[in-house]
mmCIF file of C-alpha atoms and ligand atoms in Angstrom:
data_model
loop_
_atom_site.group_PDB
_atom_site.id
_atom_site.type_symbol
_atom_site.label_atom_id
_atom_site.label_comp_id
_atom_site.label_asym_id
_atom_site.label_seq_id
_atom_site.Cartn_x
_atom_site.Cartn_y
_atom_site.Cartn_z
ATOM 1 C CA UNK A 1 136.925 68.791 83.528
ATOM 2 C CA UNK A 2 136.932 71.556 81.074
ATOM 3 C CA UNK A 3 135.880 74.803 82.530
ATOM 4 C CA UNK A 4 133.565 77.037 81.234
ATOM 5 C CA UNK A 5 135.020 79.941 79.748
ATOM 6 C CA UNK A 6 134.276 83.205 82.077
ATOM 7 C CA UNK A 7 131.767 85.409 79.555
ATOM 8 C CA UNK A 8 133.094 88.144 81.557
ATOM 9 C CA UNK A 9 135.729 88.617 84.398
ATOM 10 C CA UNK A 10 133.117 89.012 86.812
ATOM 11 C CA UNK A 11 133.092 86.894 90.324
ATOM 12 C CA UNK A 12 133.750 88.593 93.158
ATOM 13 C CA UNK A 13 137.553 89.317 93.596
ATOM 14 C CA UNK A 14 137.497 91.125 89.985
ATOM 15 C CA UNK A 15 134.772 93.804 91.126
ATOM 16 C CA UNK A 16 137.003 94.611 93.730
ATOM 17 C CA UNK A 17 139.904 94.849 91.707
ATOM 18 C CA UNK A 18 137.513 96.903 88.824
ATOM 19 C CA UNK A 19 136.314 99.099 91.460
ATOM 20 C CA UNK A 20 140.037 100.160 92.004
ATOM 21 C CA UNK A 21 140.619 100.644 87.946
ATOM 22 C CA UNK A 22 138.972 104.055 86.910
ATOM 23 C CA UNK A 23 139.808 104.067 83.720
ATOM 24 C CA UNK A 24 141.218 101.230 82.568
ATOM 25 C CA UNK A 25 138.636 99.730 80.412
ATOM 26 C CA UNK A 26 137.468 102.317 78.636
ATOM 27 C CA UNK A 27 135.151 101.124 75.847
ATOM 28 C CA UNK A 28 136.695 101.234 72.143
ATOM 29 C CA UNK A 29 133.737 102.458 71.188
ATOM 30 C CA UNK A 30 134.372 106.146 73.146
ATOM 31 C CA UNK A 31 135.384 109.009 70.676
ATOM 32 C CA UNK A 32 139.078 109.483 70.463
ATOM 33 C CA UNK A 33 138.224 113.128 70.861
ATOM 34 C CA UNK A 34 136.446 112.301 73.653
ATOM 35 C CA UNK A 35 137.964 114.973 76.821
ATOM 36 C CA UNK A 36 135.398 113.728 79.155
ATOM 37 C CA UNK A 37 136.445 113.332 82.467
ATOM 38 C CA UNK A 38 133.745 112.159 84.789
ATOM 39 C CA UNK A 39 134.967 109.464 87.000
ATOM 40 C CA UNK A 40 133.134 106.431 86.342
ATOM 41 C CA UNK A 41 134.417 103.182 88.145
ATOM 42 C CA UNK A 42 133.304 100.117 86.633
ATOM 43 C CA UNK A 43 130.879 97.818 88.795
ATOM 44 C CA UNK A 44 130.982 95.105 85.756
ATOM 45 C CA UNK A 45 131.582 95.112 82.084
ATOM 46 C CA UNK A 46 129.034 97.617 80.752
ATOM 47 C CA UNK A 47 127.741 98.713 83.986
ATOM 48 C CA UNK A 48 129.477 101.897 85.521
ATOM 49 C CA UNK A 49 128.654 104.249 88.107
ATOM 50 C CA UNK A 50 129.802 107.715 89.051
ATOM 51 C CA UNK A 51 129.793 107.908 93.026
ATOM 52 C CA UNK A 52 129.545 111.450 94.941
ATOM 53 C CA UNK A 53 133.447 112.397 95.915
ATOM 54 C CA UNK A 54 132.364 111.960 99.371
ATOM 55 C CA UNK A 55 129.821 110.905 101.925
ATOM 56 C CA UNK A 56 128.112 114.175 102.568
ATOM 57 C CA UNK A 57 124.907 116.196 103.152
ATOM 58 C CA UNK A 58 123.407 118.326 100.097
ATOM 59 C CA UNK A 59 125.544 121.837 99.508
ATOM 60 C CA UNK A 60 127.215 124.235 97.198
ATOM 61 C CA UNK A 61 129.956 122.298 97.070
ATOM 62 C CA UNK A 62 128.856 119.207 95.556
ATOM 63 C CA UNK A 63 125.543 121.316 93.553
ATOM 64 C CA UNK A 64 123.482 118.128 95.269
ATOM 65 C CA UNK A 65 125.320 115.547 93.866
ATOM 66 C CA UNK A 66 125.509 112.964 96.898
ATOM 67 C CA UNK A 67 124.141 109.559 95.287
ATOM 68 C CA UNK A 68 125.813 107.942 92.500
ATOM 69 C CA UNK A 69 124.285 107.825 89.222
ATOM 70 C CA UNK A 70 124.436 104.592 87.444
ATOM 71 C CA UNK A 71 124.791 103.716 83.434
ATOM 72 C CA UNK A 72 124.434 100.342 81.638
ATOM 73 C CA UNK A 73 125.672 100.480 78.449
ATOM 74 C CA UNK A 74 125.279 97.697 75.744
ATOM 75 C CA UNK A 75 126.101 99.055 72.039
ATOM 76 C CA UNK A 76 125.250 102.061 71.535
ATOM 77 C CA UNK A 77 122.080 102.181 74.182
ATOM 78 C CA UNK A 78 122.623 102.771 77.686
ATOM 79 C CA UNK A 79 120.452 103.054 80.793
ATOM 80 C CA UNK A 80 120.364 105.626 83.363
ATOM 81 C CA UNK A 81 119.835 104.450 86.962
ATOM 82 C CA UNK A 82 118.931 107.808 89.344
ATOM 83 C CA UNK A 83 120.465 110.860 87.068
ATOM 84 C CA UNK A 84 121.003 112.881 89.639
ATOM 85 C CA UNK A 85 119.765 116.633 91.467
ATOM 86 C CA UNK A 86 120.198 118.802 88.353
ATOM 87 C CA UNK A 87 119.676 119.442 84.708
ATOM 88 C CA UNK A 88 123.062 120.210 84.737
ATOM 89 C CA UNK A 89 124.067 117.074 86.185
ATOM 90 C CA UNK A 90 122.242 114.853 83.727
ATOM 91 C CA UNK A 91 123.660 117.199 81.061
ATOM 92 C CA UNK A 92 126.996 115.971 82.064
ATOM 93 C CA UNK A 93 125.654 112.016 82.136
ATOM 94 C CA UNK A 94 124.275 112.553 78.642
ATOM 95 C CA UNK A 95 127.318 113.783 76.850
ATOM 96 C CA UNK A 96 129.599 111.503 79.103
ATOM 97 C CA UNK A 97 127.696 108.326 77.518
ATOM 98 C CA UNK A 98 127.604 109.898 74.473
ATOM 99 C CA UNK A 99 131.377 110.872 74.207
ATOM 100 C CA UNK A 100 132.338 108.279 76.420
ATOM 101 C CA UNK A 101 130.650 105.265 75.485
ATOM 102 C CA UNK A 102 129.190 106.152 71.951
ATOM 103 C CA UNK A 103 126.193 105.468 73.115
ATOM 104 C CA UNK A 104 122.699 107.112 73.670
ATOM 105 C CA UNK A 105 120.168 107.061 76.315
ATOM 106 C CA UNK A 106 116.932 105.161 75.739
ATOM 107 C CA UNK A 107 115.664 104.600 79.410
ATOM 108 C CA UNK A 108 116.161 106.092 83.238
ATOM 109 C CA UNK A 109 114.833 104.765 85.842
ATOM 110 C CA UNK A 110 114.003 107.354 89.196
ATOM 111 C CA UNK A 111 114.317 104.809 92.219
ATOM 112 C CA UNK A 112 112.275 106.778 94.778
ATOM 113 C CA UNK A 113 111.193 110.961 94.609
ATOM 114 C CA UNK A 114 113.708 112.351 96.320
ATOM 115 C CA UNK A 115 115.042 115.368 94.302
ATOM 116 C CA UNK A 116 118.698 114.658 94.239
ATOM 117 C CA UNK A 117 117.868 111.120 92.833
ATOM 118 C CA UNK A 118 115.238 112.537 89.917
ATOM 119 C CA UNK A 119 115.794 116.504 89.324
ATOM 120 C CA UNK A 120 118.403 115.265 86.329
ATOM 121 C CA UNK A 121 115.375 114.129 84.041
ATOM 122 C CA UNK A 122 115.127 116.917 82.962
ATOM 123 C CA UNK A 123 118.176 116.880 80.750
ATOM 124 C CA UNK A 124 116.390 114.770 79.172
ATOM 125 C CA UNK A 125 113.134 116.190 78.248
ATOM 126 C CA UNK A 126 113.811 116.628 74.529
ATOM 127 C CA UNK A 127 114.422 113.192 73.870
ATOM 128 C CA UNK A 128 111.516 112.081 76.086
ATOM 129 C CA UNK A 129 109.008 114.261 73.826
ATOM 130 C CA UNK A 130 110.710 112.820 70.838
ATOM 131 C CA UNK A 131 109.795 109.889 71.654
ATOM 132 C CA UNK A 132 113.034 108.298 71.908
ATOM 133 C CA UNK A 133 113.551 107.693 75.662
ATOM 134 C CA UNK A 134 111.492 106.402 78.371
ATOM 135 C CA UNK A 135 111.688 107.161 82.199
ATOM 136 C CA UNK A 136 110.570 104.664 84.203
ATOM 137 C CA UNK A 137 109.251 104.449 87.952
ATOM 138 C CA UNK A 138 107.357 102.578 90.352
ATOM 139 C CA UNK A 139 103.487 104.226 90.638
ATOM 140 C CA UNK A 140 103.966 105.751 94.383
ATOM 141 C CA UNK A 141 107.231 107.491 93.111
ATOM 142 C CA UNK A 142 105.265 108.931 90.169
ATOM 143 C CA UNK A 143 102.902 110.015 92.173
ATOM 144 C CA UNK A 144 105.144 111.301 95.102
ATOM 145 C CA UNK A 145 106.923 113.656 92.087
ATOM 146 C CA UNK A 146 104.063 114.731 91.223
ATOM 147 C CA UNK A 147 102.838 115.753 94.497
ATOM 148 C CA UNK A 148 106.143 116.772 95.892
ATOM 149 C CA UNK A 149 108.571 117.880 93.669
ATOM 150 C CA UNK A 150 108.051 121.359 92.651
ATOM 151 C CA UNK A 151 108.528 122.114 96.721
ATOM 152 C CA UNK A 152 112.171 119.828 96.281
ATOM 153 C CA UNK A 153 113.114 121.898 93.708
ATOM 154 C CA UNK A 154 112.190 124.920 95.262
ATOM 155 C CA UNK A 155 114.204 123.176 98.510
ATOM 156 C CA UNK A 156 117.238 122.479 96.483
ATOM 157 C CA UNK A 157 117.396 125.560 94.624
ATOM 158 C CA UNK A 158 117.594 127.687 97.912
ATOM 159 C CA UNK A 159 120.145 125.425 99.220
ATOM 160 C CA UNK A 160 122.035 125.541 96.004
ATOM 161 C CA UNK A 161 121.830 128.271 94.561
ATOM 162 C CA UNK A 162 120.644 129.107 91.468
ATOM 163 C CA UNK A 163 123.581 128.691 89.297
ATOM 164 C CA UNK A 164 124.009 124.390 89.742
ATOM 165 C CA UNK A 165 120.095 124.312 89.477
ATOM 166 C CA UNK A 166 119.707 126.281 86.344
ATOM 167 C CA UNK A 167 116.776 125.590 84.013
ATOM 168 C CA UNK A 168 116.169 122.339 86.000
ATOM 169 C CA UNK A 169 112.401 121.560 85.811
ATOM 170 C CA UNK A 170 110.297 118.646 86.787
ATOM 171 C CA UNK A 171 109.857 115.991 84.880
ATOM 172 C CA UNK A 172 107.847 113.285 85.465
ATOM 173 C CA UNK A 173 108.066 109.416 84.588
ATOM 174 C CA UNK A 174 106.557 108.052 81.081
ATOM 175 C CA UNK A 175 106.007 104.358 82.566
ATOM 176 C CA UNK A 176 105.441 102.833 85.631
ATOM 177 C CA UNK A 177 107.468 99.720 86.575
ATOM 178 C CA UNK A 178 105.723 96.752 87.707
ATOM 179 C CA UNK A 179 106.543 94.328 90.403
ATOM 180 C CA UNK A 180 108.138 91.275 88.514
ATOM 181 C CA UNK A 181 109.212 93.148 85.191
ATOM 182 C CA UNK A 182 112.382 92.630 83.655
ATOM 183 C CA UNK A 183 114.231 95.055 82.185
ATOM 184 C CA UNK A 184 116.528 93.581 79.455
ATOM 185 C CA UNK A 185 119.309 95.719 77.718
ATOM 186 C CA UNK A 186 121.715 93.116 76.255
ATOM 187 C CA UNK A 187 122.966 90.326 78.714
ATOM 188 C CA UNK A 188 121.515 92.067 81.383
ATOM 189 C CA UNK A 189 118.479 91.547 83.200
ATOM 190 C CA UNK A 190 116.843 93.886 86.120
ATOM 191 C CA UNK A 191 114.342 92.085 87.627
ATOM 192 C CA UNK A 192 112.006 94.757 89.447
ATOM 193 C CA UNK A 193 111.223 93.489 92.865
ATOM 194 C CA UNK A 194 108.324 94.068 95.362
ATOM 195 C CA UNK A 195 108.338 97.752 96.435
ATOM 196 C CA UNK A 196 109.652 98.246 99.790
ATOM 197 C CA UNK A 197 108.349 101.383 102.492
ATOM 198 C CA UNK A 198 112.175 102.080 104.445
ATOM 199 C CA UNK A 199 113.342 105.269 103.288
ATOM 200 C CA UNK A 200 110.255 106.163 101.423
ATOM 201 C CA UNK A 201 106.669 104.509 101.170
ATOM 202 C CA UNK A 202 107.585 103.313 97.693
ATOM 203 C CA UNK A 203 111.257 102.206 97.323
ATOM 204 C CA UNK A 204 112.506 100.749 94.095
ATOM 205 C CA UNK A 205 114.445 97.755 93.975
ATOM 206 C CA UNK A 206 116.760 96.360 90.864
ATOM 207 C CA UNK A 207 117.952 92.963 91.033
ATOM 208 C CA UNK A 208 120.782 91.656 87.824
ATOM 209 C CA UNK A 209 121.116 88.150 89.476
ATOM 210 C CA UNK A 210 124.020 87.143 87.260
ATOM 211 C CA UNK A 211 125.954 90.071 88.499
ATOM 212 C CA UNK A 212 124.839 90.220 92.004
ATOM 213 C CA UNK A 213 124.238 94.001 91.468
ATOM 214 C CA UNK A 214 121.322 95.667 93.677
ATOM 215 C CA UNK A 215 120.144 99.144 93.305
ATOM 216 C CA UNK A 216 118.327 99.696 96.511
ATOM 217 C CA UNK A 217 117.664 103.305 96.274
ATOM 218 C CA UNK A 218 117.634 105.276 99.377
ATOM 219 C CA UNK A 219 117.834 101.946 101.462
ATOM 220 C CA UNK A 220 121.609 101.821 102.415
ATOM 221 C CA UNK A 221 123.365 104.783 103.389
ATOM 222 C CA UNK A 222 127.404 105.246 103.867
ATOM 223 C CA UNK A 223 129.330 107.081 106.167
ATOM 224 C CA UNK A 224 126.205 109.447 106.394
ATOM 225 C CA UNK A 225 123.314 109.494 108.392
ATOM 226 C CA UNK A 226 120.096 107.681 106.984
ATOM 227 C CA UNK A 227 117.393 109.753 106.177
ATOM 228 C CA UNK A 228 113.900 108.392 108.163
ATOM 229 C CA UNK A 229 111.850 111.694 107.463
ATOM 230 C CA UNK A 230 109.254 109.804 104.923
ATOM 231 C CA UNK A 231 109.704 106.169 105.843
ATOM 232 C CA UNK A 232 109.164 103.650 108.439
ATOM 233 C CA UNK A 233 112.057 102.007 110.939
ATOM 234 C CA UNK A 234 110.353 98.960 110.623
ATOM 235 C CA UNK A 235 110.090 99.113 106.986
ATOM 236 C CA UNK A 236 113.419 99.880 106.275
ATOM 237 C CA UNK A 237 114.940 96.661 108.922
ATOM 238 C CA UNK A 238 112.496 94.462 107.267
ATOM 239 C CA UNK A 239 113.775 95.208 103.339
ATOM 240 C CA UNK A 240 117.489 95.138 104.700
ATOM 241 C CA UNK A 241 116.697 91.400 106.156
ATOM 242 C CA UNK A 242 115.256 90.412 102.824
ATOM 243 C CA UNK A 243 118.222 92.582 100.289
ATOM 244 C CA UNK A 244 120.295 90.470 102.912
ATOM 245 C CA UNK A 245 118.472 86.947 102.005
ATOM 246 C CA UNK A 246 119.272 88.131 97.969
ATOM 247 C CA UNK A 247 123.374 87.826 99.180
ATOM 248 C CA UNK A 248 124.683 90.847 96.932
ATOM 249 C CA UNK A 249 127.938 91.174 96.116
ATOM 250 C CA UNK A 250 127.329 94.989 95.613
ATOM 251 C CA UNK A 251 124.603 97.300 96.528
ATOM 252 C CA UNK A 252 123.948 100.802 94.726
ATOM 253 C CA UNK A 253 122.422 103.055 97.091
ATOM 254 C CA UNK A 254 123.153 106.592 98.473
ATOM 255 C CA UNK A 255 126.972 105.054 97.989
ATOM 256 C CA UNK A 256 128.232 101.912 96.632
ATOM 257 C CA UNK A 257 128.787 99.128 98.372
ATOM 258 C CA UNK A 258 130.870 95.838 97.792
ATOM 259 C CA UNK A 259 130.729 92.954 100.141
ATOM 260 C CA UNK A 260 134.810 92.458 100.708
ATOM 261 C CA UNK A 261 134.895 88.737 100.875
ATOM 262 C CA UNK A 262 133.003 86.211 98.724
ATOM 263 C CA UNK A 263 130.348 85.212 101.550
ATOM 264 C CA UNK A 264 129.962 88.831 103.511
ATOM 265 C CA UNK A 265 127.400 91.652 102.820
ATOM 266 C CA UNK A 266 128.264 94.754 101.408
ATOM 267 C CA UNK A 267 129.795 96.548 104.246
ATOM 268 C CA UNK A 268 127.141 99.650 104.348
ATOM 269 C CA UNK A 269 124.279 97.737 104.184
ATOM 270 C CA UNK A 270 125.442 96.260 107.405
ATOM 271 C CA UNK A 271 126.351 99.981 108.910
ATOM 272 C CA UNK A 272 122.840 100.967 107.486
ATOM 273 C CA UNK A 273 120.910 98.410 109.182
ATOM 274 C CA UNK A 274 123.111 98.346 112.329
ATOM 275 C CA UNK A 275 122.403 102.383 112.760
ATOM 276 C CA UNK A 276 118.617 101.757 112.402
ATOM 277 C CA UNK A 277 118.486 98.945 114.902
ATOM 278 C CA UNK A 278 120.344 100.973 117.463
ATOM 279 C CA UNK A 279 117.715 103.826 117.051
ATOM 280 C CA UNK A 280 115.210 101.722 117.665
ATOM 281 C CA UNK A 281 116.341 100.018 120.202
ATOM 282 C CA UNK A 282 117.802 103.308 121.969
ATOM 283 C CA UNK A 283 113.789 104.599 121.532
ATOM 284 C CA UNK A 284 112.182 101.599 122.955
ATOM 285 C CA UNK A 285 114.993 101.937 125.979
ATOM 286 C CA UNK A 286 113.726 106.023 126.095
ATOM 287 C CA UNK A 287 110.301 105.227 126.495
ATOM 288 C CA UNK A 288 111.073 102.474 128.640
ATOM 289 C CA UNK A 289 112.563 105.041 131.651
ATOM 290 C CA UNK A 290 109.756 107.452 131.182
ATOM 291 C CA UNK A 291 110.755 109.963 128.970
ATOM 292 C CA UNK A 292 108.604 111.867 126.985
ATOM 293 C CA UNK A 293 107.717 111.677 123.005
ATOM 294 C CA UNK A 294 109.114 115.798 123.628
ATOM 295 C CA UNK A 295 112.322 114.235 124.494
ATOM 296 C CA UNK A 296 113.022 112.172 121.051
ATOM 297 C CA UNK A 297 115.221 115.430 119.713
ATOM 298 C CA UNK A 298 117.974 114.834 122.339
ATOM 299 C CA UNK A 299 118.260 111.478 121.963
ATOM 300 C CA UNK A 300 121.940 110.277 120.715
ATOM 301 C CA UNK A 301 123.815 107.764 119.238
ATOM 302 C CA UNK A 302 127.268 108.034 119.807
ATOM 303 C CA UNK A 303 128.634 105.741 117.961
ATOM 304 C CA UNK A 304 127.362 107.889 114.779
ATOM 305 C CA UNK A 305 128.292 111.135 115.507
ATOM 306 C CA UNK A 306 131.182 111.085 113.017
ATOM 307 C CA UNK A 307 128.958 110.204 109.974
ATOM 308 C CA UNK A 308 127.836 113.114 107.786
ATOM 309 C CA UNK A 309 124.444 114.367 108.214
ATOM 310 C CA UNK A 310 124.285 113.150 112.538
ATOM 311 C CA UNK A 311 123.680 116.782 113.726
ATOM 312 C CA UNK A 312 121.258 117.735 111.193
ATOM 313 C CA UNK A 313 118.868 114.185 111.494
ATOM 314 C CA UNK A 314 119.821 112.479 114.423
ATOM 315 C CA UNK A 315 116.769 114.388 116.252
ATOM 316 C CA UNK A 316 114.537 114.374 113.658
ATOM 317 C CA UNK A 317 115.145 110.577 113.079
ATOM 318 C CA UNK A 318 114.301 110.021 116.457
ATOM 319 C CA UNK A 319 111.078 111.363 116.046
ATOM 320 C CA UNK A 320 109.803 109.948 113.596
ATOM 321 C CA UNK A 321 110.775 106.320 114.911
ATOM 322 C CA UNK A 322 109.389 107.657 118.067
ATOM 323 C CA UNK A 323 105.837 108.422 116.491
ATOM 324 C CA UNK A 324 105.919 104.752 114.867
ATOM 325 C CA UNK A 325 107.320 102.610 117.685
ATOM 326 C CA UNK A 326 105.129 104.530 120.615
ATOM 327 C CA UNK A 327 101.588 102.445 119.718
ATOM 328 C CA UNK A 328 104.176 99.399 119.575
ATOM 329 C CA UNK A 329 105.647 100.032 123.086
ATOM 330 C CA UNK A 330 102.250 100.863 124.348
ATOM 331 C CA UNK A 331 100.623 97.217 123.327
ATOM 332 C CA UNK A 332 103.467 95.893 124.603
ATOM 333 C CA UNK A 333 104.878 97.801 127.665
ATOM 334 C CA UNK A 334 107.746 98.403 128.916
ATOM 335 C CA UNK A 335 110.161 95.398 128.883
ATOM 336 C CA UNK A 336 113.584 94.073 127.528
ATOM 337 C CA UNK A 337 114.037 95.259 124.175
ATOM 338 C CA UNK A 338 115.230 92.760 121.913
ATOM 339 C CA UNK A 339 118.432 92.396 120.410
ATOM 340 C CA UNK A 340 118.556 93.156 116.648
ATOM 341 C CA UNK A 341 119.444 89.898 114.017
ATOM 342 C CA UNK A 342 122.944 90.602 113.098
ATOM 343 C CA UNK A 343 122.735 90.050 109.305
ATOM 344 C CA UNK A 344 126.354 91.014 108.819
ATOM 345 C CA UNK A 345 127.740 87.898 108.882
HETATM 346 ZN ZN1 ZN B 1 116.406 109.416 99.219
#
């Protein structure tokens, strides 16, 4: 029988292998003066992302940048997924897609209103009065920004400095994203999906089903520790058991992702949920010998110590699970706590 031909070289082994080639596919369409160097590794044809260097917490040596910001470029319009802590950061995504990719911006999308996920609109602002780009978030981020973020940027400044966080301002999303919407640039298609409450109480979720791709926002970590401050422990297991039912072949959270054999997860979304199940199981076990809610800050995880971010959360995460789980333990009393699902396999 006569095969189709592949549209593009996507199945599974050749994102691995893309993931590994920085620059080898450059579009034509990039300027041949073009001296940009950001590191973009290519997810699929079109799509690229630019990952932090390294798994680690917010600081002057990264200027905030630890998510990846995404771009999906088809022709000369591209797409900005999360454009990152700074208007100097989405500076340098702007001219990179212009110089790069010959192409402009005409849409970002903030995936939850945390500010080094949503402080780069504002390199952006000029074209967003001009009418010629939209940003688009759910309605409890757009609210959340505009509740929260003047204290995040006053947060990340100090933190910063002022230098990286120069003229950086907020700016807030144009159109809210509803439930179901597809978002169509080209031969993609991000289906919006049902807002989650993990890492925030209004998580964004971007499905390309072709692709496999999933932007998950805050919802999987890497080799760094979650952040439970604003969410729910609960919330967060339940969307990893359904981004697990979707199968992706690569997730785009706080890292990137890609599940190393055709019928495995993405290896951090496993890590992610595995880390939250032990924390709640480790809390039900807590309150189970007695201890006291006071207690929560002491409680470890060994097995996590060596991820970024352990000494700085690991007591505050306990907390707040403690808070959500105590009315649980207290319908139920103390008893066996049972095992997590292992959805890693
Ligand atoms: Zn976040």
């Amino acid at each position: 029988m006569r095969r189709m031909a592949a549209h593009w070289c996507l199945p599974w082994p050749c994102v691995a292998a893309l993931l590994t080639m920085l620059s080898c596919t450059l579009p034509s369409a990039a300027r041949a003066n073009c001296r940009d160097e950001l590191p973009w590794q290519a997810l699929a044809p079109g799509v690229w992302v630019w990952p932090p260097a390294v798994d680690g917490e917010i600081g002057p040596t990264n200027a905030g940048h630890v998510v990846p910001t995404t771009v999906i470029v088809h022709g000369r319009q591209a797409l900005v997924i999360d454009p990152g802590p700074s208007r100097a950061h989405g500076l340098r995504v702007r001219r990179s897609v212009a110089c790069r990719f010959g192409a402009q911006v005409r849409w970002i999308i903030n995936t939850h209103a945390h500010a080094e996920n949503v402080l780069g609109n504002a390199a952006f602002a000029d074209r967003l009065a001009r009418g010629r780009l939209e940003i688009l978030a759910n309605a409890t981020t757009r609210a959340a920004m505009a509740q929260r973020c003047s204290d995040c940027l006053a947060s990340l400044t100090a933190r910063l400095g002022e230098v990286p966080m120069a003229d950086t301002h907020i700016v807030l999303p144009s159109r809210i994203l509803g439930e179901g919407e597809v978002l169509r640039l080209g031969p993609y298609r991000l289906k919006v999906l049902p807002t989650e409450k993990g890492h925030t109480d209004g998580d964004l979720l971007l499905w390309e089903p072709r692709l496999r791709l999933l932007w998950v926002g805050g919802l999987v970590y890497g080799q760094r520790l979650p952040e439970l401050a604003q969410g729910s422990v609960d919330g967060w297991l339940a969307a990893l058991d359904r981004v697990a039912e979707l199968r992706p072949m690569v997730v785009v959270g706080k890292t990137v992702s890609v599940a190393t054999e055709p019928d495995a997860l993405p290896p951090a979304l496993v890590s992610t949920r595995q880390y939250l199940a032990d924390l709640r199981a480790a809390v039900l076990e807590a309150m189970d010998i007695g201890k006291q809610a006071h207690e929560a800050d002491s409680l470890a995880l060994p097995a996590y110590t060596s991820w970024a971010g352990y000494a700085e959360r690991q007591g505050l995460n306990a907390q707040r699970a403690w808070r959500e789980l105590e009315p649980i333990w207290m319908e139920r009393g103390p008893g066996p706590v049972s095992a997590p699902q292992d959805v890693g396999r």
